[in-house]
Coordinates of C-alpha atoms and ligand atoms in Angstrom, one line a residue:
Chain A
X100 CA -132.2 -3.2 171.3
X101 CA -133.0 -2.0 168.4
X102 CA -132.3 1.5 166.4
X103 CA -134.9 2.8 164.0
X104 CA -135.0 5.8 161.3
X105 CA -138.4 7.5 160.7
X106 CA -137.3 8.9 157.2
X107 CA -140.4 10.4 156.7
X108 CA -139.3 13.2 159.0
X109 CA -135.7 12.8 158.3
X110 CA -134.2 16.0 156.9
X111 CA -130.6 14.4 156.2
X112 CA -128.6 16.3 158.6
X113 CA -125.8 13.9 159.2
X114 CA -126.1 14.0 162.7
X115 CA -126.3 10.2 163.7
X116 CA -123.2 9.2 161.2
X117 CA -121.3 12.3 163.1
X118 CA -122.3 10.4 166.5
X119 CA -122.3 6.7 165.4
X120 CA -120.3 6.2 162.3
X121 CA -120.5 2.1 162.6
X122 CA -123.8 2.1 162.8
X123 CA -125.7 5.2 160.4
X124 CA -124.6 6.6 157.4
X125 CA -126.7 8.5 154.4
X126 CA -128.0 7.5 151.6
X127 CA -126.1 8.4 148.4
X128 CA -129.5 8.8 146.6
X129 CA -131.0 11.4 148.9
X130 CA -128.5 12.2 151.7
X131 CA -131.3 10.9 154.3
X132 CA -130.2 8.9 157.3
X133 CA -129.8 5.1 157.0
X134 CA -129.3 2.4 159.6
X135 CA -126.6 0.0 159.2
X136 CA -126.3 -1.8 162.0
X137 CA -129.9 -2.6 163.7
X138 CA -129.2 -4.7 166.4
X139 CA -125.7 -2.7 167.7
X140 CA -123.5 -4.3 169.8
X141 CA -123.4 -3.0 173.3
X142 CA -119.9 -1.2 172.5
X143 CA -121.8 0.8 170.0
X144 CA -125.1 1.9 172.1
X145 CA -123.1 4.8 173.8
X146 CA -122.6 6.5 170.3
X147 CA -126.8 5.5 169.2
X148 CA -127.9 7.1 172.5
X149 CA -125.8 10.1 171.3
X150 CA -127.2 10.1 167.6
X151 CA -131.1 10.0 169.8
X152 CA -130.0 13.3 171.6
X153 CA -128.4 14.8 168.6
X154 CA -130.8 14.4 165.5
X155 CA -132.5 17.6 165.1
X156 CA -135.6 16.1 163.8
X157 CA -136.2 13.7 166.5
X158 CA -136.5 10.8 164.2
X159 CA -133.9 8.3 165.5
X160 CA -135.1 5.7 167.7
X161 CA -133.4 3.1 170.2
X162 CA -136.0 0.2 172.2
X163 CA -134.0 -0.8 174.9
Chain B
X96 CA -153.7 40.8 188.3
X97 CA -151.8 43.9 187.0
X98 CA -149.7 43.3 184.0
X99 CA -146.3 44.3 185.1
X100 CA -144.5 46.4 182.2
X101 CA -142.8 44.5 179.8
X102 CA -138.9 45.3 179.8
X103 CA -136.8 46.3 176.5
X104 CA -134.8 43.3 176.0
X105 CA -131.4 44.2 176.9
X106 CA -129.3 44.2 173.1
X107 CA -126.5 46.8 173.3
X108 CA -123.1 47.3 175.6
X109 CA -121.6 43.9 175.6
X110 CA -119.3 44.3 179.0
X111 CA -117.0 42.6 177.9
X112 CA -117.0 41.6 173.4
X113 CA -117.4 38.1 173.8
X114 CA -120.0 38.3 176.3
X115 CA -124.0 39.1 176.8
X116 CA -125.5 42.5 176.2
X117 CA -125.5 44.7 179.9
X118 CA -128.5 43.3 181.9
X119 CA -129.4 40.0 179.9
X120 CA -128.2 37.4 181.9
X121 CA -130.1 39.3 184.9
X122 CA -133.4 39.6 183.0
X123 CA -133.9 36.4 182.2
X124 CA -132.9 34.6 185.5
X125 CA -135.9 34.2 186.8
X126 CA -137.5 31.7 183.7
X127 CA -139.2 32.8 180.7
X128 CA -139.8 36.7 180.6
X129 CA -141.5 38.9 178.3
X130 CA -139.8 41.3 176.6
X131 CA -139.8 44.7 174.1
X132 CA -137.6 44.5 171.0
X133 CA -136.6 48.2 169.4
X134 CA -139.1 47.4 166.6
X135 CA -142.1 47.4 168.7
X136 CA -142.5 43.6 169.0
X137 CA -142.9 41.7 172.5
X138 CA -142.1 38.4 172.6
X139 CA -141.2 35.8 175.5
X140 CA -137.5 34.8 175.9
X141 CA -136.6 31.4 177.0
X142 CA -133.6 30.2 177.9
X143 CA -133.8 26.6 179.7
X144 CA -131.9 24.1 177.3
X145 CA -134.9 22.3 177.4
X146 CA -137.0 24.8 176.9
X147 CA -135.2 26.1 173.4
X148 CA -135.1 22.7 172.2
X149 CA -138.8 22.5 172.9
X150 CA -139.7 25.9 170.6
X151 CA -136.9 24.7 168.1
X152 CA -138.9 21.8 167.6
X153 CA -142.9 21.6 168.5
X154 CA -144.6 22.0 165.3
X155 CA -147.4 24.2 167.3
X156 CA -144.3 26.8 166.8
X157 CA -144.2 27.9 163.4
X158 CA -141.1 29.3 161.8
X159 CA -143.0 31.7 160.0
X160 CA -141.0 34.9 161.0
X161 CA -143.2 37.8 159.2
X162 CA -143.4 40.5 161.7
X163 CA -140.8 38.8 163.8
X164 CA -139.1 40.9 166.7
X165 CA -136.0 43.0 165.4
X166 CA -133.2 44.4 166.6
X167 CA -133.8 47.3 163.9
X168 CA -135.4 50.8 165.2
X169 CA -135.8 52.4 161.8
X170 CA -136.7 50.5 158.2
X171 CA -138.7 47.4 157.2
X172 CA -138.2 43.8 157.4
X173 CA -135.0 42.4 155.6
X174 CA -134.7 39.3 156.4
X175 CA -137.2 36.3 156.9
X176 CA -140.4 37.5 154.6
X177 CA -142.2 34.8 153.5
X178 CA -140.8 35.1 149.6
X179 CA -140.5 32.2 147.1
X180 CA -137.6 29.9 148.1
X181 CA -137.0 31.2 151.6
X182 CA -137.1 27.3 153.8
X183 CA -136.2 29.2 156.8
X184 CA -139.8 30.3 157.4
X185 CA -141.6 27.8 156.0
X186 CA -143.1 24.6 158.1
X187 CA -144.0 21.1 157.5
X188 CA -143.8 19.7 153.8
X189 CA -143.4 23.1 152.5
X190 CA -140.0 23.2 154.5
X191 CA -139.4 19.4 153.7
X192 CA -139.3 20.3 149.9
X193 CA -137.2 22.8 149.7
X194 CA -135.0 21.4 152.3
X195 CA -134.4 18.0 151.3
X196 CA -133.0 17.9 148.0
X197 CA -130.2 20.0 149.1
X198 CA -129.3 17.5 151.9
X199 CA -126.7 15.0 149.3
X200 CA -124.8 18.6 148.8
X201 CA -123.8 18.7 152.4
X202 CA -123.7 15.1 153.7
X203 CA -120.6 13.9 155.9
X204 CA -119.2 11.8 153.2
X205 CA -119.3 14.6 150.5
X206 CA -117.7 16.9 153.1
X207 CA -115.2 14.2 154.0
X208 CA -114.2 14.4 149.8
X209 CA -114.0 17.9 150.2
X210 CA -111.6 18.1 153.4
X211 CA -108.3 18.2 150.7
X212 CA -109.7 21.6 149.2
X213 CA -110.5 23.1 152.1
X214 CA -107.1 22.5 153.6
X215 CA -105.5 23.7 150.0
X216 CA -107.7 27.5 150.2
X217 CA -107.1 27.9 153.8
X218 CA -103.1 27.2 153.0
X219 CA -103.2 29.3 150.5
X220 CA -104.2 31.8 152.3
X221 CA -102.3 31.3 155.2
X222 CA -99.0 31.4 152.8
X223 CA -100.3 34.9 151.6
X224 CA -100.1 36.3 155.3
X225 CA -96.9 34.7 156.1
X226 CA -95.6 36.7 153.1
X227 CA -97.1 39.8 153.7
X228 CA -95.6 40.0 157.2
X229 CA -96.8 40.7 161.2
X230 CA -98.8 42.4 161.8
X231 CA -101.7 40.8 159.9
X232 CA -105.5 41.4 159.9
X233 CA -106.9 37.9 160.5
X234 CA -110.3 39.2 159.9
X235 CA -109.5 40.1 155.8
X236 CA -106.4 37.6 155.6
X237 CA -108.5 34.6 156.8
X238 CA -111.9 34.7 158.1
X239 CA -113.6 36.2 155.6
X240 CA -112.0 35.1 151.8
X241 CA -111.6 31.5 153.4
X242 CA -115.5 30.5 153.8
X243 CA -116.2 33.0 150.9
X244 CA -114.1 30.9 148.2
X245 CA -115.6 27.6 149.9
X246 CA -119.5 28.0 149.6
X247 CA -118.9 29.7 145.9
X248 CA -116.9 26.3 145.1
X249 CA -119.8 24.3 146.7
X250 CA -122.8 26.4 144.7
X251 CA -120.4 26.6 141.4
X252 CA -120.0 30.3 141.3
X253 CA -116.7 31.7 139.6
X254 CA -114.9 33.0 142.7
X255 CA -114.3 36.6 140.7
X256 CA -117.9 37.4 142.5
X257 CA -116.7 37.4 146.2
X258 CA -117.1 41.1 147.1
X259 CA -120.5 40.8 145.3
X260 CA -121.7 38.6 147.8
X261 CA -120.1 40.1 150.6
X262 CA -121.8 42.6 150.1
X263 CA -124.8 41.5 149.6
X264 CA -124.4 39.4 152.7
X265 CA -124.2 43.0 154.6
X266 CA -127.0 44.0 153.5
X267 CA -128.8 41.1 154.3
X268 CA -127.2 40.8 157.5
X269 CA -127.6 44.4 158.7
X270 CA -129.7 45.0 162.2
X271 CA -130.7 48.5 160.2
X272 CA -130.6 47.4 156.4
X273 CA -132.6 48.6 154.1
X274 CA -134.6 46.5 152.2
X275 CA -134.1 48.7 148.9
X276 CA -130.3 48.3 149.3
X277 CA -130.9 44.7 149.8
X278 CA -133.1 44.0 146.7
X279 CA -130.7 46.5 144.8
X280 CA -127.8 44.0 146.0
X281 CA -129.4 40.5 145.0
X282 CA -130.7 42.2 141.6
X283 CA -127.6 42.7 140.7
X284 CA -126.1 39.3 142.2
X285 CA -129.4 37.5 140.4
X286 CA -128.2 38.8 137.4
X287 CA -124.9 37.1 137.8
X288 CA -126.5 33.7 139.6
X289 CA -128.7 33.3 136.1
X290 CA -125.5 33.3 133.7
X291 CA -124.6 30.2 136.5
X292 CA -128.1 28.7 136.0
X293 CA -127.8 28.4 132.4
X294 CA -124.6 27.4 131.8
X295 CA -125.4 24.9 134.3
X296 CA -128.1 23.7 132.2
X297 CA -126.1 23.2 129.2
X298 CA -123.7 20.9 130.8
X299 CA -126.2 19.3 132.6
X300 CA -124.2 19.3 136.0
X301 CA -125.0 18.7 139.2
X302 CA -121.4 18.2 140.9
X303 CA -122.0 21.7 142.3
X304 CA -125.2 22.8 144.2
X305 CA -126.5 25.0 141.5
X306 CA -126.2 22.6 139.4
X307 CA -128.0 19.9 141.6
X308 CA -130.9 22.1 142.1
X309 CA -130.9 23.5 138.3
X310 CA -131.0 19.4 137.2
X311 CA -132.5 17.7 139.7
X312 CA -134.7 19.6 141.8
X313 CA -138.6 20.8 140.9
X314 CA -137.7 24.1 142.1
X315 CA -138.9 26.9 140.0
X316 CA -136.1 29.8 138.9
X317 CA -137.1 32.6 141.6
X318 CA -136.8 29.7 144.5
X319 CA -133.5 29.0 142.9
X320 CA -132.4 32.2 143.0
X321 CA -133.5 33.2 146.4
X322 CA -131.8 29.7 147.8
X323 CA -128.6 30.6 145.7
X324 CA -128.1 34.1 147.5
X325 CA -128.6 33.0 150.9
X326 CA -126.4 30.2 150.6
X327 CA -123.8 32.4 149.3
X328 CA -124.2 35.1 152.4
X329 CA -124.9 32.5 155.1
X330 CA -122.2 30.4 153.9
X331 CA -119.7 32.6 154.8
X332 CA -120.8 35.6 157.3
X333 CA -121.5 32.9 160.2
X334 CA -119.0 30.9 159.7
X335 CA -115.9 33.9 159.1
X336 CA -117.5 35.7 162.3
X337 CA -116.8 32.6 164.5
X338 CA -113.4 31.7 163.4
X339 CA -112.7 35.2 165.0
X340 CA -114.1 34.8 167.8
X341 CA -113.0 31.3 168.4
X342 CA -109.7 32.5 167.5
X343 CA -110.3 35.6 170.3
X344 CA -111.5 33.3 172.9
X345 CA -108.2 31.3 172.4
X346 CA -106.1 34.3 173.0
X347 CA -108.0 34.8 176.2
X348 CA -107.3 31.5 177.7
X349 CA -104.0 30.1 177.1
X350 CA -104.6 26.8 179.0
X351 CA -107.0 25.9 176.4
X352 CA -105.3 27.0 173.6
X353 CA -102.5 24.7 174.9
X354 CA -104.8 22.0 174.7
X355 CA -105.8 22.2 171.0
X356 CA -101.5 23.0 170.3
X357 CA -100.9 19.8 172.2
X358 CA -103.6 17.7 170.1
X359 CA -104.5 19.2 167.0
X360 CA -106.2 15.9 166.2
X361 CA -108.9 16.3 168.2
X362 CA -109.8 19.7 166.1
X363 CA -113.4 17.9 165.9
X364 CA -114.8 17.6 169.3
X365 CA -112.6 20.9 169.9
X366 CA -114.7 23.0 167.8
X367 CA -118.1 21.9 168.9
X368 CA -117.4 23.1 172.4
X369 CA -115.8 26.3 171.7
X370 CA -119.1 26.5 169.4
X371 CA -121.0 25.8 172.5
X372 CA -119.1 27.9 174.9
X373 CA -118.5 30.5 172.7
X374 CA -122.6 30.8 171.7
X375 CA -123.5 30.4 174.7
X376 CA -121.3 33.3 176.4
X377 CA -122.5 35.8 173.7
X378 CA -126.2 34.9 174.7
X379 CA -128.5 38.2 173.7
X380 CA -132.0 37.1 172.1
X381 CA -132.0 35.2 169.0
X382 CA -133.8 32.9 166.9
X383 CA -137.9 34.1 166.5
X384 CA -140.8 31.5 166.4
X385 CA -144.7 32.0 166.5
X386 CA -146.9 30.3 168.5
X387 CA -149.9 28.6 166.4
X388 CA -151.3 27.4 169.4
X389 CA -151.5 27.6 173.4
X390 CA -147.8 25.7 174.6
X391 CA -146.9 25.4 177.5
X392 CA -142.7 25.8 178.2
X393 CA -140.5 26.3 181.4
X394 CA -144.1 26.5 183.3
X395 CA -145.7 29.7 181.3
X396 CA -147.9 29.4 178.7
X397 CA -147.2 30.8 175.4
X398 CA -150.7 31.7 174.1
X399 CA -152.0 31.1 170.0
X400 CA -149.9 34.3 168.2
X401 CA -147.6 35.1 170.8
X402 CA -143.9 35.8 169.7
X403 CA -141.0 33.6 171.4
X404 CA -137.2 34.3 170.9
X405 CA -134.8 32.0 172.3
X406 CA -131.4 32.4 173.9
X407 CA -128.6 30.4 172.9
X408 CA -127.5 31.2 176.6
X409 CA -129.0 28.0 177.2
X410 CA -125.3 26.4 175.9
X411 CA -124.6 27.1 179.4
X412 CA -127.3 25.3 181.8
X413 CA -125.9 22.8 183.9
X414 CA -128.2 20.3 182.4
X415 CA -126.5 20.1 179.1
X416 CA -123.2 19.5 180.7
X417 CA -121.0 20.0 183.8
X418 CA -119.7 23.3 184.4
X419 CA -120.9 24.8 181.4
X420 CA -120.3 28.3 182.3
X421 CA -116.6 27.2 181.5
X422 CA -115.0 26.4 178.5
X423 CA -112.9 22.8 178.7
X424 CA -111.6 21.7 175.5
X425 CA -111.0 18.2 177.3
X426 CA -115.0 17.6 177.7
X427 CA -116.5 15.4 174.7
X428 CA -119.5 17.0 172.3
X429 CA -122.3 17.6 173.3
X430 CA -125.6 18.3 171.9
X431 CA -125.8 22.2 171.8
X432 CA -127.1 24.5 170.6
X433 CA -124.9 26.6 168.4
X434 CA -126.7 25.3 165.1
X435 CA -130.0 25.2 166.6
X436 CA -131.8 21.9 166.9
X437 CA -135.2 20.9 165.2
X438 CA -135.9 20.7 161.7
X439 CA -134.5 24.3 160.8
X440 CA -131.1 23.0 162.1
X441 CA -128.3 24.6 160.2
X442 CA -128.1 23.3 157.0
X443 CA -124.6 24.0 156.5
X444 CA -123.3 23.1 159.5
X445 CA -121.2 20.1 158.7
X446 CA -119.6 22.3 156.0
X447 CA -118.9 25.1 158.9
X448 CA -117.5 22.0 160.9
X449 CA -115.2 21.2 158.1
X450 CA -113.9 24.4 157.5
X451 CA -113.5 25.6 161.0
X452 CA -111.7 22.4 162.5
X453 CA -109.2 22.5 159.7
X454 CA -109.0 26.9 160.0
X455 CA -108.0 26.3 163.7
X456 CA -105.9 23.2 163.4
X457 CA -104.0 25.2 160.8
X458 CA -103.3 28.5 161.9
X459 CA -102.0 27.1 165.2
X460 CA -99.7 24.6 164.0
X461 CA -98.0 27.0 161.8
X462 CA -97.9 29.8 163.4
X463 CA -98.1 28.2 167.3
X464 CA -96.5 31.9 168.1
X465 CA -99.7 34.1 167.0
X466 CA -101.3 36.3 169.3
X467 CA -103.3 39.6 169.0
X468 CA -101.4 42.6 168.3
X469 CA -103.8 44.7 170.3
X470 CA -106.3 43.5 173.4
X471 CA -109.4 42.1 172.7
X472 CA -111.3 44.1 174.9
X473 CA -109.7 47.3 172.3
X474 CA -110.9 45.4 168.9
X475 CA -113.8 46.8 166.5
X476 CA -116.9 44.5 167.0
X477 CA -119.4 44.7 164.3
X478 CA -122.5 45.7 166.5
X479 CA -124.5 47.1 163.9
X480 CA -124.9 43.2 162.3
X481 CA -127.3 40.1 163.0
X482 CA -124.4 38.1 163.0
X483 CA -122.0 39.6 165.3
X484 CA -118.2 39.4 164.9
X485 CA -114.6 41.4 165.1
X486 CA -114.5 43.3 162.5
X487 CA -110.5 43.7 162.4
X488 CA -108.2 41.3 164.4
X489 CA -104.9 42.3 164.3
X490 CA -101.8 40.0 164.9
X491 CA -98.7 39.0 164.8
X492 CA -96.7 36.0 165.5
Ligands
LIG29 C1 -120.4 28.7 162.2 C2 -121.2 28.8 161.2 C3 -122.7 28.8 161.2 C4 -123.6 29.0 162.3 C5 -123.3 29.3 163.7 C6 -124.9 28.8 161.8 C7 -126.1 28.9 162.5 C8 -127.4 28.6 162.1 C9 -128.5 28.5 162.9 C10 -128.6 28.8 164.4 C11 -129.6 28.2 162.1 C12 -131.1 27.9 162.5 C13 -132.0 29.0 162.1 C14 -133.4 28.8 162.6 O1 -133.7 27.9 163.4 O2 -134.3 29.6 162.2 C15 -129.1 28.1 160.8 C16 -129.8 27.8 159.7 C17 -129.3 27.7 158.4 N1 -128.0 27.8 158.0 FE1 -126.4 28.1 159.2 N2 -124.9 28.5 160.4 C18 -123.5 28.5 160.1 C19 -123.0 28.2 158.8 C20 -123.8 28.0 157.7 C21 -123.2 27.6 156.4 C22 -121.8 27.4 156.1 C23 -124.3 27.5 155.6 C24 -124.4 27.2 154.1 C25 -123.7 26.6 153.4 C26 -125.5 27.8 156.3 C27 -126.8 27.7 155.8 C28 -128.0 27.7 156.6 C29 -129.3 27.6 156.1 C30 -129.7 27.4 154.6 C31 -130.2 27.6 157.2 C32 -131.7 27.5 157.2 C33 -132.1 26.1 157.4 C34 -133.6 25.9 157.5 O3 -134.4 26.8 157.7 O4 -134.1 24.7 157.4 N3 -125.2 28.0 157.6 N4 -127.7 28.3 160.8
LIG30 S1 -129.6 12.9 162.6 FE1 -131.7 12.6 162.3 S2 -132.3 14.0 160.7 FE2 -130.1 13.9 160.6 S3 -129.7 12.3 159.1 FE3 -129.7 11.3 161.0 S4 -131.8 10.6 161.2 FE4 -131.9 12.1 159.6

């Protein structure tokens, strides 16, 4: 399983560290999204399939 | 085939304040419709949550919203002309650029760092009504100086220029505004903005948004200007509007307003479903997008030019929850719509999270006695605005 950021489409919105703190935050630099944790425990996958739906630009990815 | 006549798209005599225009929900049961607007304008309404996340975010829609449908019936274009500045009807990179840099100002951590603040103006302000006395007008005590004194903090702007914006805000805002009032409006707030914009410069800056964009953007003076001004009126007319009428829709259901009394805590996943609830209920046509191309949505095709509005109505389809005609404050968040979805997704909308979870945590945990001093169904709505809210809520407590 693992979670993905396409910044190029990123617009910084926050969305995935409001849904999965432990695993996304943003980058001080730009404010775009950034994946801590690639490889989330299973605990955590509830909260990445929520930051999927959530991000407005469709840029967050989980391969099951 | 005949073309069957396009109906006007129900806008007016709400039934009830904090529900749909007379007729809406009807209109549009039957899947995407085409509809009339007042300023001439057809466009198809669609109202599947699917479906508005679809035109929110297909790039063959464009967000260009010159011509748009309007809600106006006399005047020209306000809002949404295609002027220096202006991301929210640009596309692509265009969009990107403008709308990126400004991304650091309202990231979760900053907001976290500015939670204290908040909490310190809404206080304030809270004190002041207490001392004044019942009744109160929520609406002038709260709503509107609280969000007001927040985004000027957040852009740098000496606070002294509230009503200034306000006003201009209004004009921008208006369903019937004229554009010369606008422009007469934002010459006047420009003038004050480019006092900011230097002083900013001397000190180099870029704590404050004006500062970031004055230091650290590529973005020439009239785009800084034009962001500057609508940052200052959508900064606080949405958000004031719907701490009234989450505040209203409180007063109407005492079971959930026990819930947020009992855990106050939980003011976060509280305010995104009175958001969605509360959105959704009002429903009415909203956000405009173009088609560039022939797309295909909830089974009709949207032909290359054709206007679509969507419906935020879609906050209540079964498929985005479990009885989502009803408001439960015990549900988790969900993915609405409230902010819209797609790369024009409110900018702000962590910073109107912030202020309204703490606004509603706040208010009823001091004063777990307030109630409206009138009905709801008897309070002034501001109908003649874009962004509709009460215009006076009286209380006491
Ligand atoms: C409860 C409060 C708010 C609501 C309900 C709200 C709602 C929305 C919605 C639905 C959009 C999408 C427009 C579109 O797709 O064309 C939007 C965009 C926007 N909002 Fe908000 N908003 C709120 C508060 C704020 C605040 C506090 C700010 C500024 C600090 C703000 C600034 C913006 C900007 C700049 C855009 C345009 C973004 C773009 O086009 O990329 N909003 N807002
Ligand atoms: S939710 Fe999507 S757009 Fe927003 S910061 Fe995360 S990855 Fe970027």
């Amino acid at each position: 399983m693992t979670v993905r950021i396409d910044q190029a489409k990123c617009i910084g919105s926050g969305q995935c560290v409001l849904a999965a703190p432990d695993v996304f935050d943003q980058s001080d630099d730009d404010g775009l999204g950034l994946v801590l944790i690639s490889e989330p425990p299973a605990e955590l996958l509830p909260g990445v399939r929520d930051a999927v739906d959530r991000c407005p630009a469709q840029v967050v990815t989980l391969e099951e | 085939m005949t073309e069957a006549a396009v109906c006007p798209v129900p806008h007016e005599n709400r039934v009830h304040p904090l529900g749909a225009p007379a007729g809406f929900a009807e209109a549009i049961s039957d899947g995407p419709v085409k509809m009339l607007w007042p300023n001439g304008v057809e466009a198809w309404v669609i109202s599947s949550y699917a479906g508005v996340r679809k035109v929110l975010s297909d790039p063959r829609f464009s967000a260009n919203k010159d011509g748009q449908p309007e809600m106006r019936t006399e005047g020209e274009q306000v809002l949404g002309l295609p002027e220096p500045g202006n991301m929210n009807v640009m596309d692509g990179d265009a969009h990107l650029r403008l709308r990126r840099p400004l991304a650091r100002a309202f990231m979760v951590k900053r907001l976290n760092e500015m939670r204290p603040r908040i909490q310190e103006i809404v206080d304030e302000h809270l004190d002041a009504m207490e001392r004044a006395g019942a009744p109160a007008d929520l609406v002038s005590s709260v709503c509107l100086p609280v969000p007001s004194l927040v985004i000027a903090e957040l852009l740098g702007v000496p606070p002294e220029h509230q009503a200034l914006f306000q006003a201009t805000a209004r004009e921008m805002f208006g369903k019937n505004g004229s554009r010369a009032e606008y422009e007469a409006k934002a010459e006047e707030l420009d003038g004050v903005l480019l006092k900011v914009v230097q002083e900013k410069k001397a000190s180099g800056t870029t704590d404050d948004l004006i500062g970031l964009m004055v230091n650290d953007t590529d973005f020439q003076m009239d785009e800084l200007l034009f962001l500057a001004i609508g940052l200052l009126a959508a900064g606080h007319e949405t958000t004031s509007n719907f701490f009234g009428l989450f505040t209203l829709t409180l007063f109407e259901k005492p079971d959930q307003l026990a819930i947020l009394k009992r855990d106050p805590g939980r003011a976060d996943v509280i305010v995104e479903e009175l958001m969605r609830y509360t959105v959704g209920r009002l429903g009415g046509a909203g956000l405009a997008r173009r088609a560039v191309e022939d797309v295909e949505v909830d089974g009709v095709t949207i032909k290359a030019g054709e206007w679509v509005a969507v419906t935020f109505q879609a906050n209540l389809d079964e498929s985005l929850c479990p009885h989502a005609g009803e408001l439960d404050l015990e549900r988790r968040a969900v993915s609405h719509l409230g902010f819209g979805y797609g790369p024009h997704q409110c900018l702000g909308a962590n910073l109107a999270r912030a202020e309204l979870q703490i606004l509603l945590r706040t208010l009823f945990t001091r004063f777990p006695d307030v109630r409206p001093a009138v009905p709801v169904a008897e309070m002034d709505f501001r109908e003649d605005m874009i962004t509709y809210g009460a215009a006076t809520i009286p209380v006491v407590w």
